[in-house]
Short mmCIF file of C-alpha atoms in Angstrom, two decimals:
data_model
loop_
_atom_site.label_atom_id
_atom_site.label_comp_id
_atom_site.label_asym_id
_atom_site.label_seq_id
_atom_site.Cartn_x
_atom_site.Cartn_y
_atom_site.Cartn_z
CA MET Q 393 -25.45 28.06 -11.76
CA ASP Q 394 -26.61 24.46 -11.23
CA ASN Q 395 -28.43 22.87 -8.29
CA VAL Q 396 -27.81 19.25 -7.38
CA ILE Q 397 -28.35 16.87 -4.47
CA LEU Q 398 -25.52 14.40 -3.97
CA LYS Q 399 -26.84 11.35 -2.17
CA ASN Q 400 -24.82 8.96 -0.02
CA VAL Q 401 -21.49 10.75 -0.38
CA ARG Q 402 -18.64 11.07 2.10
CA PRO Q 403 -17.61 14.76 2.38
CA PHE Q 404 -14.01 15.64 3.21
CA VAL Q 405 -14.49 18.23 5.95
CA ASN Q 406 -11.98 19.62 8.46
CA GLY Q 407 -9.23 17.29 7.31
CA LYS Q 408 -11.16 14.02 7.38
CA LEU Q 409 -13.79 12.01 5.55
CA GLU Q 410 -17.22 12.12 7.14
CA GLU Q 411 -19.75 9.28 7.12
CA ALA Q 412 -22.04 8.98 4.10
CA THR Q 413 -24.70 11.70 3.91
CA ASN Q 414 -26.65 13.81 1.44
CA VAL Q 415 -25.24 17.16 0.31
CA ALA Q 416 -27.31 19.85 -1.41
CA LEU Q 417 -25.38 22.24 -3.67
CA VAL Q 418 -27.48 25.28 -4.53
CA ASP Q 419 -25.83 27.80 -6.85
CA GLY Q 420 -22.57 26.11 -5.94
CA VAL Q 421 -23.07 26.58 -2.19
CA TRP Q 422 -23.56 23.77 0.37
CA ARG Q 423 -27.04 24.25 1.81
CA ASN Q 424 -29.46 22.40 4.09
CA SER Q 425 -31.92 21.79 1.26
CA ALA Q 426 -32.48 22.36 -2.43
CA PRO Q 427 -35.53 23.53 -4.40
CA GLU Q 428 -38.15 20.94 -5.26
CA GLY Q 429 -37.30 19.03 -8.41
CA THR Q 430 -33.53 19.46 -8.01
CA ARG Q 431 -31.55 16.79 -9.83
CA GLU Q 432 -30.24 13.98 -7.63
CA VAL Q 433 -26.97 12.11 -8.12
CA GLU Q 434 -26.35 8.81 -6.34
CA GLY Q 435 -22.85 8.66 -4.88
CA ASN Q 436 -22.89 5.14 -3.40
CA GLY Q 437 -20.28 6.13 -0.81
CA ALA Q 438 -18.02 8.10 -3.18
CA TYR Q 439 -15.75 10.79 -1.73
CA LEU Q 440 -16.68 14.47 -2.05
CA ILE Q 441 -13.28 16.18 -1.94
CA PRO Q 442 -11.95 19.67 -2.71
CA ALA Q 443 -11.34 20.35 -6.39
CA LEU Q 444 -7.74 20.22 -7.58
CA PHE Q 445 -5.35 23.02 -8.48
CA ALA Q 446 -2.81 22.57 -11.28
CA LEU Q 447 0.75 23.80 -11.33
CA GLY Q 448 2.44 23.62 -14.73
CA VAL Q 449 -0.40 24.37 -17.17
CA ASP Q 450 0.48 25.18 -20.79
CA PHE Q 451 -2.23 25.24 -23.47
CA GLN Q 452 0.18 26.93 -25.96
CA GLU Q 453 -2.52 29.17 -27.45
CA PRO Q 454 -2.37 31.66 -29.15
CA ALA Q 455 1.04 30.91 -30.67
CA ARG Q 456 0.23 27.21 -31.18
CA ASP Q 457 -3.55 27.03 -31.37
CA ASP Q 458 -3.03 24.51 -34.18
CA ILE Q 459 -2.16 22.07 -31.38
CA TYR Q 460 -4.51 23.07 -28.57
CA THR Q 461 -6.80 25.89 -27.53
CA TYR Q 462 -7.92 27.51 -24.29
CA ARG Q 463 -11.28 25.84 -24.81
CA ASP Q 464 -9.59 22.42 -24.99
CA GLY Q 465 -7.63 23.19 -21.85
CA PHE Q 466 -10.59 24.33 -19.80
CA LYS Q 467 -12.57 21.28 -20.92
CA ALA Q 468 -9.65 19.12 -19.75
CA MET Q 469 -9.59 20.91 -16.38
CA ARG Q 470 -13.29 20.37 -15.82
CA ARG Q 471 -13.07 16.70 -16.77
CA GLY Q 472 -10.21 16.26 -14.31
CA GLY Q 473 -11.83 18.18 -11.43
CA PHE Q 474 -9.54 21.23 -11.43
CA TYR Q 475 -10.89 24.57 -10.26
CA GLY Q 476 -7.79 26.55 -11.20
CA GLY Q 477 -4.23 26.51 -12.38
CA LEU Q 478 -0.96 28.40 -12.65
CA TYR Q 479 -0.44 29.19 -16.32
CA GLU Q 480 2.96 29.54 -17.99
CA SER Q 481 3.33 28.90 -21.71
CA SER Q 482 6.70 28.16 -23.27
CA ALA Q 483 5.29 29.39 -26.60
CA ASN Q 484 3.83 32.64 -25.22
CA PRO Q 485 6.20 34.50 -22.88
CA ILE Q 486 4.34 37.10 -20.82
CA ASP Q 487 7.13 39.66 -20.95
CA GLY Q 488 5.14 42.89 -21.30
CA ILE Q 489 1.86 44.54 -20.34
CA GLN Q 490 0.12 44.01 -23.68
CA ARG Q 491 0.84 40.29 -23.66
CA LEU Q 492 -0.40 40.02 -20.08
CA ILE Q 493 -3.63 41.85 -20.82
CA ALA Q 494 -4.31 39.57 -23.79
CA GLU Q 495 -3.63 36.45 -21.72
CA LYS Q 496 -5.71 37.63 -18.77
CA SER Q 497 -8.68 38.40 -21.01
CA ALA Q 498 -8.62 34.81 -22.27
CA LEU Q 499 -8.15 33.15 -18.88
CA GLU Q 500 -10.17 35.26 -16.44
CA PHE Q 501 -13.56 34.78 -18.09
CA SER Q 502 -13.31 31.00 -18.02
CA GLY Q 503 -14.83 30.61 -14.56
CA PHE Q 504 -11.65 28.89 -13.37
CA LYS Q 505 -9.29 30.49 -10.87
CA MET Q 506 -6.29 31.01 -13.12
CA ARG Q 507 -3.06 32.79 -12.25
CA ILE Q 508 -0.31 33.72 -14.69
CA LEU Q 509 3.47 33.63 -14.44
CA GLY Q 510 5.27 36.54 -16.04
CA ALA Q 511 8.48 35.89 -17.96
CA ILE Q 512 11.80 36.74 -16.34
CA ASN Q 513 13.18 37.90 -19.68
CA GLN Q 514 11.93 38.91 -23.12
CA GLY Q 515 11.00 35.98 -25.33
CA TYR Q 516 12.69 33.54 -22.92
CA GLU Q 517 15.86 34.33 -24.86
CA ALA Q 518 17.98 35.36 -21.83
CA LYS Q 519 19.06 38.58 -23.56
CA ALA Q 520 16.89 41.39 -22.15
CA LEU Q 521 14.86 41.72 -18.95
CA ALA Q 522 11.08 41.51 -19.05
CA GLU Q 523 8.95 44.35 -17.69
CA MET Q 524 8.71 42.71 -14.29
CA LEU Q 525 7.75 45.76 -12.25
CA GLU Q 526 4.91 46.61 -14.61
CA LEU Q 527 3.76 42.99 -14.79
CA ALA Q 528 3.70 42.73 -10.99
CA GLY Q 529 1.52 45.82 -10.87
CA VAL Q 530 -1.07 44.16 -13.11
CA GLY Q 531 -1.20 40.99 -11.06
CA VAL Q 532 1.12 38.20 -12.19
CA ALA Q 533 1.55 35.45 -9.59
CA GLY Q 534 5.32 35.42 -9.98
CA PHE Q 535 7.99 35.10 -12.63
CA GLY Q 536 9.10 32.00 -14.53
CA ASP Q 537 11.73 30.83 -16.97
CA GLY Q 538 9.34 29.16 -19.43
CA ASN Q 539 11.34 25.96 -18.81
CA ARG Q 540 14.17 27.50 -20.82
CA ALA Q 541 17.82 28.15 -19.98
CA PHE Q 542 18.23 31.19 -17.72
CA GLY Q 543 21.43 32.42 -19.39
CA SER Q 544 24.70 33.51 -17.79
CA MET Q 545 25.18 33.93 -14.07
CA ARG Q 546 25.41 37.70 -14.50
CA PHE Q 547 22.15 37.79 -16.44
CA LEU Q 548 20.46 35.63 -13.80
CA ARG Q 549 21.66 38.05 -11.14
CA LEU Q 550 20.23 41.01 -13.06
CA CYS Q 551 16.87 39.21 -13.44
CA LEU Q 552 16.63 38.39 -9.74
CA GLU Q 553 17.80 41.81 -8.56
CA TYR Q 554 15.23 43.57 -10.73
CA GLY Q 555 12.44 41.12 -9.94
CA ALA Q 556 13.21 41.22 -6.22
CA MET Q 557 11.73 44.72 -6.12
CA THR Q 558 8.30 43.19 -6.79
CA GLY Q 559 8.37 40.79 -3.83
CA LYS Q 560 7.16 38.01 -6.14
CA ARG Q 561 8.40 34.41 -6.16
CA PHE Q 562 10.58 33.12 -9.01
CA PHE Q 563 9.78 29.77 -10.65
CA PHE Q 564 12.64 27.85 -12.27
CA LEU Q 565 13.21 24.47 -13.91
CA PRO Q 566 16.91 23.74 -13.29
CA TYR Q 567 18.24 22.14 -16.47
CA ASP Q 568 21.66 22.48 -18.09
CA TYR Q 569 21.14 21.91 -21.81
CA SER Q 570 24.86 21.64 -22.53
CA LEU Q 571 25.21 18.75 -20.06
CA ALA Q 572 22.04 17.11 -21.35
CA HIS Q 573 23.52 17.45 -24.86
CA GLY Q 574 20.71 15.80 -26.78
CA GLY Q 575 19.98 13.13 -24.18
CA TYR Q 576 16.49 11.68 -23.98
CA VAL Q 577 16.55 9.37 -20.95
CA ASN Q 578 18.14 9.27 -17.52
CA GLU Q 579 21.85 8.49 -17.58
CA GLY Q 580 22.37 5.15 -15.85
CA ASN Q 581 22.08 1.42 -16.25
CA PHE Q 582 18.98 1.66 -18.42
CA SER Q 583 20.46 4.15 -20.88
CA ASP Q 584 23.55 1.95 -21.14
CA MET Q 585 21.40 -1.14 -21.76
CA ILE Q 586 19.44 0.40 -24.64
CA GLY Q 587 22.41 2.31 -26.01
CA MET Q 588 20.71 5.69 -25.82
CA LYS Q 589 22.39 8.92 -24.74
CA GLY Q 590 21.48 9.78 -21.16
CA VAL Q 591 20.94 12.98 -19.19
CA PRO Q 592 23.06 12.98 -15.98
CA GLU Q 593 21.53 14.17 -12.71
CA GLN Q 594 24.19 16.90 -12.73
CA ALA Q 595 22.20 18.56 -15.53
CA GLU Q 596 19.71 19.27 -12.75
CA THR Q 597 21.89 19.72 -9.67
CA ILE Q 598 24.50 22.12 -11.08
CA PRO Q 599 22.02 24.78 -12.27
CA LEU Q 600 19.95 24.13 -9.16
CA PHE Q 601 22.92 24.96 -6.94
CA SER Q 602 23.42 28.19 -8.90
CA LEU Q 603 19.76 29.14 -8.47
CA LEU Q 604 19.70 28.35 -4.76
CA GLU Q 605 22.96 30.16 -4.04
CA MET Q 606 21.92 33.20 -6.08
CA ALA Q 607 18.53 33.32 -4.34
CA ARG Q 608 20.18 33.03 -0.92
CA TRP Q 609 22.63 35.80 -1.79
CA LEU Q 610 19.95 38.16 -3.08
CA GLY Q 611 17.18 37.19 -0.63
CA VAL Q 612 14.72 36.17 -3.34
CA PRO Q 613 11.87 33.63 -2.76
CA LEU Q 614 12.20 30.67 -5.11
CA HIS Q 615 10.09 27.80 -6.40
CA ILE Q 616 11.80 24.85 -8.08
CA LYS Q 617 9.65 23.14 -10.70
CA GLN Q 618 9.74 19.39 -11.34
CA VAL Q 619 12.36 18.08 -8.95
CA THR Q 620 13.48 14.74 -10.41
CA SER Q 621 16.35 13.37 -8.32
CA LYS Q 622 17.32 12.60 -4.73
CA ALA Q 623 20.46 14.74 -5.11
CA ALA Q 624 18.40 17.76 -6.14
CA LEU Q 625 15.98 17.29 -3.27
CA ASP Q 626 18.87 17.03 -0.79
CA LEU Q 627 20.22 20.36 -2.09
CA ILE Q 628 16.85 22.04 -1.59
CA ARG Q 629 16.61 20.67 1.95
CA ARG Q 630 20.09 22.00 2.75
CA TYR Q 631 19.29 25.53 1.60
CA ARG Q 632 15.92 25.54 3.31
CA GLU Q 633 17.68 24.65 6.56
CA GLN Q 634 19.87 27.72 5.99
CA GLY Q 635 16.75 29.89 5.92
CA LEU Q 636 16.13 30.23 2.18
CA ASP Q 637 12.46 30.66 1.26
CA VAL Q 638 12.31 27.87 -1.34
CA THR Q 639 9.35 25.70 -2.29
CA CYS Q 640 9.28 22.91 -4.87
CA ASP Q 641 7.03 20.47 -6.67
CA VAL Q 642 7.31 17.07 -8.33
CA ASP Q 643 5.72 16.22 -11.68
CA ILE Q 644 2.97 13.58 -11.68
CA HIS Q 645 4.88 11.53 -14.25
CA HIS Q 646 8.13 11.54 -12.25
CA LEU Q 647 6.19 10.16 -9.29
CA LEU Q 648 4.50 7.37 -11.21
CA PHE Q 649 7.18 6.34 -13.72
CA CYS Q 650 10.93 5.69 -13.75
CA ASP Q 651 13.45 4.85 -16.47
CA GLU Q 652 12.65 1.15 -16.15
CA ASP Q 653 9.21 1.94 -17.64
CA LEU Q 654 10.84 3.02 -20.90
CA LYS Q 655 11.50 -0.51 -22.14
CA THR Q 656 8.78 -0.16 -24.79
CA LEU Q 657 10.12 3.30 -25.74
CA ASN Q 658 6.65 4.79 -25.42
CA THR Q 659 7.13 8.30 -26.82
CA ASN Q 660 4.51 9.65 -24.40
CA LEU Q 661 7.21 9.09 -21.75
CA ASN Q 662 9.64 11.26 -23.66
CA LEU Q 663 9.50 14.09 -21.13
CA HIS Q 664 11.44 17.21 -20.28
CA PRO Q 665 13.21 16.56 -17.96
CA PRO Q 666 13.37 12.75 -18.31
CA VAL Q 667 12.06 10.36 -15.67
CA ARG Q 668 14.90 9.09 -13.51
CA SER Q 669 15.76 5.93 -11.57
CA ASN Q 670 13.48 3.99 -9.27
CA ALA Q 671 15.66 5.08 -6.32
CA ASP Q 672 15.10 8.72 -7.29
CA ARG Q 673 11.37 8.10 -7.55
CA GLU Q 674 11.29 6.63 -4.05
CA ALA Q 675 13.21 9.64 -2.75
CA LEU Q 676 10.58 11.92 -4.29
CA TRP Q 677 7.80 10.00 -2.54
CA ASN Q 678 9.71 10.35 0.74
CA GLY Q 679 10.08 14.07 0.07
CA LEU Q 680 6.33 14.43 -0.32
CA ALA Q 681 5.73 12.45 2.85
CA ASP Q 682 8.09 14.53 5.02
CA GLY Q 683 7.02 17.87 3.53
CA SER Q 684 10.27 18.60 1.70
CA ILE Q 685 8.23 18.70 -1.51
CA GLN Q 686 5.15 20.87 -1.15
CA ALA Q 687 3.03 19.90 -4.15
CA VAL Q 688 2.44 17.63 -7.13
CA SER Q 689 2.43 19.46 -10.45
CA MET Q 690 0.57 18.45 -13.61
CA ASN Q 691 2.86 19.83 -16.33
CA HIS Q 692 0.10 19.51 -18.88
CA PHE Q 693 1.81 19.97 -22.26
CA PRO Q 694 -0.11 19.02 -25.42
CA VAL Q 695 1.83 17.57 -28.38
CA HIS Q 696 0.55 16.74 -31.88
CA ARG Q 697 0.01 13.04 -32.57
CA GLU Q 698 2.40 13.13 -35.54
CA ASP Q 699 5.09 14.51 -33.23
CA LYS Q 700 4.72 11.48 -30.98
CA GLU Q 701 4.24 8.75 -33.61
CA VAL Q 702 7.96 8.77 -34.42
CA ASN Q 703 11.12 7.19 -33.00
CA PHE Q 704 11.64 7.96 -29.32
CA GLU Q 705 14.60 10.27 -29.99
CA ALA Q 706 12.65 12.27 -32.58
CA ALA Q 707 9.52 12.79 -30.46
CA VAL Q 708 8.62 16.19 -29.04
CA PRO Q 709 8.91 15.92 -25.23
CA GLY Q 710 5.79 16.41 -23.12
CA ALA Q 711 2.59 14.80 -21.85
CA ILE Q 712 -0.94 15.82 -20.93
CA SER Q 713 -2.35 14.93 -17.54
CA LEU Q 714 -5.32 17.03 -16.42
CA GLU Q 715 -8.12 14.64 -17.39
CA VAL Q 716 -6.59 11.57 -15.70
CA ALA Q 717 -4.46 12.97 -12.87
CA LEU Q 718 -6.83 12.16 -10.00
CA PRO Q 719 -7.42 8.45 -10.78
CA ALA Q 720 -3.78 8.05 -11.84
CA LEU Q 721 -2.48 9.46 -8.56
CA TRP Q 722 -5.08 8.65 -5.92
CA LYS Q 723 -4.17 5.08 -4.96
CA SER Q 724 -0.43 5.75 -4.73
CA LEU Q 725 -0.89 9.11 -3.01
CA THR Q 726 -3.18 7.79 -0.31
CA GLU Q 727 -1.03 4.71 0.29
CA HIS Q 728 2.10 6.83 0.72
CA LEU Q 729 0.64 9.92 2.40
CA GLY Q 730 -2.87 9.23 3.71
CA ILE Q 731 -6.00 10.98 2.45
CA ALA Q 732 -5.53 14.37 4.14
CA ARG Q 733 -1.97 14.89 2.90
CA ALA Q 734 -2.88 13.49 -0.55
CA ILE Q 735 -5.56 16.16 -0.96
CA GLU Q 736 -3.19 18.80 0.35
CA VAL Q 737 -0.47 18.17 -2.28
CA ILE Q 738 -2.87 18.20 -5.25
CA SER Q 739 -5.25 20.92 -4.08
CA SER Q 740 -4.50 23.34 -1.25
CA LYS Q 741 -0.69 23.48 -1.46
CA PRO Q 742 -0.51 24.13 -5.23
CA ALA Q 743 -3.14 26.84 -4.78
CA GLU Q 744 -1.15 28.39 -1.93
CA ILE Q 745 2.01 28.48 -4.07
CA ALA Q 746 0.04 30.25 -6.83
CA GLY Q 747 -1.55 32.67 -4.36
CA VAL Q 748 -5.09 31.36 -4.82
CA GLU Q 749 -7.68 30.67 -2.13
CA LYS Q 750 -7.91 26.95 -1.45
CA ALA Q 751 -10.96 24.92 -2.39
CA GLU Q 752 -12.89 23.43 0.51
CA LEU Q 753 -16.24 21.96 1.42
CA ALA Q 754 -17.89 23.98 4.19
CA PHE Q 755 -21.54 24.59 5.05
CA ASN Q 756 -22.98 27.80 3.53
CA LYS Q 757 -19.82 28.39 1.49
CA THR Q 758 -19.07 28.06 -2.21
CA ALA Q 759 -18.02 24.48 -2.89
CA GLU Q 760 -15.40 23.77 -5.55
CA VAL Q 761 -15.53 19.98 -5.24
CA VAL Q 762 -15.04 16.66 -7.02
CA LEU Q 763 -17.10 13.52 -6.49
CA PHE Q 764 -14.59 10.68 -6.73
CA ASP Q 765 -15.24 6.95 -6.44
CA PRO Q 766 -12.01 5.20 -5.32
CA GLN Q 767 -13.62 1.83 -6.06
CA GLY Q 768 -14.43 2.76 -9.65
CA GLU Q 769 -12.28 2.45 -12.73
CA THR Q 770 -11.24 4.84 -15.47
CA GLU Q 771 -10.43 3.35 -18.85
CA VAL Q 772 -8.15 5.80 -20.64
CA THR Q 773 -8.93 6.09 -24.34
CA ALA Q 774 -8.57 8.83 -26.94
CA LYS Q 775 -12.08 9.99 -25.99
CA THR Q 776 -10.90 10.65 -22.43
CA PHE Q 777 -8.97 13.70 -23.56
CA ALA Q 778 -10.14 17.13 -24.63
CA GLY Q 779 -9.03 18.52 -27.97
CA SER Q 780 -7.33 16.47 -30.65
CA VAL Q 781 -4.24 15.35 -28.68
CA GLU Q 782 -3.78 12.23 -26.59
CA ASN Q 783 -0.11 12.29 -25.61
CA SER Q 784 -0.49 10.61 -22.24
CA PRO Q 785 1.55 7.66 -20.94
CA PHE Q 786 -1.70 6.43 -19.34
CA LEU Q 787 -3.38 5.96 -22.74
CA GLY Q 788 -4.76 2.41 -22.98
CA GLN Q 789 -4.58 1.79 -19.24
CA LYS Q 790 -7.32 1.14 -16.70
CA LEU Q 791 -6.79 3.39 -13.70
CA PRO Q 792 -8.20 2.72 -10.21
CA GLY Q 793 -10.84 5.30 -9.30
CA LYS Q 794 -13.35 7.31 -11.27
CA ILE Q 795 -14.55 10.93 -11.25
CA LEU Q 796 -18.36 10.94 -11.07
CA GLY Q 797 -18.75 14.70 -11.42
CA SER Q 798 -17.55 18.06 -10.16
CA CYS Q 799 -18.93 21.40 -9.07
CA ILE Q 800 -16.67 24.17 -10.38
CA ALA Q 801 -17.67 27.82 -10.70
CA GLY Q 802 -21.19 26.80 -9.63
CA ILE Q 803 -21.64 24.33 -12.51
CA TRP Q 804 -22.14 20.61 -11.88
CA ARG Q 805 -20.93 18.24 -14.58
#
């Protein structure tokens, strides 16, 4: 545990920023005073806000530890001010007890508040059901599709009927691979202009309708990952009005980029699913503002450099985000939503969806916090990122705002 005195900082307490003051963190707890000789950090009016919680975390270890490791991932979380995350790896389906025990042993001793999604089926192959009852008994947060196809309607029904006995929420990325059919960008004016095959919004809305209708029929709580279009968001609103327990998130990259940003064919913007139109992006911002979208997800997916330094169509989809998410998002989030709601969608709401206690700054309580200077600047270089990957569309940019340090699991860095 570390002790530190943060001088001239503005704590976010009870939903608002307080005036500048000094805060003593002793063994990670906000106290009146600290022992003599405690290190002091000058904040110069920086904001002391709750640490962030990440939805959509995939480090790919152990199956792909040649790309990234747990150690890289936890270093990235600390650099970005995250105190926890919801882990689901496309390379490592948690479809049985032994796999879950191995994953938990790696994640639970990190000091971060990590939760794990169990797989809905074995190997994400949509052929045989995973051991969902047993996995629920050992503490998975819910069940996910690994961002893979969920199979036939009958198989989806069997998955949901079996999993419904656990009372856990199901997490799905609605994506019809047959409709996408090798597309790499949003289908529309931009894809026509560059002559590249596009992915229609129906590749999202058609499977989404199936998921929503099946969940309504069977009475299963649902979370929709990475909503990308206005049409999809309208569908979710409609079913929520009918009483369906459905939550959803939007990916950081789909909030901050649209297909017009692909003019340079930056392979770090080759994402799954692709970024959509500017009109869709504005609809997603409106959905966050009115509460239709509960949270912003990180979808941190490391990709080898050689798998990105190729033609756009040949690149492996995915981007990392943990280290730069806060400065990348802060200005836009606060302008659209205000500070309180901005903190909610990147901290308390994602934690609530994962079933984790929210981070907060309260006197005499453990403080999982980030010291963030909105007037600072973050220059994004290869050294910004943990591990050996740097597949971020923010690479080479200067982002408004800078993380000055964080207190996570009682350690100040």
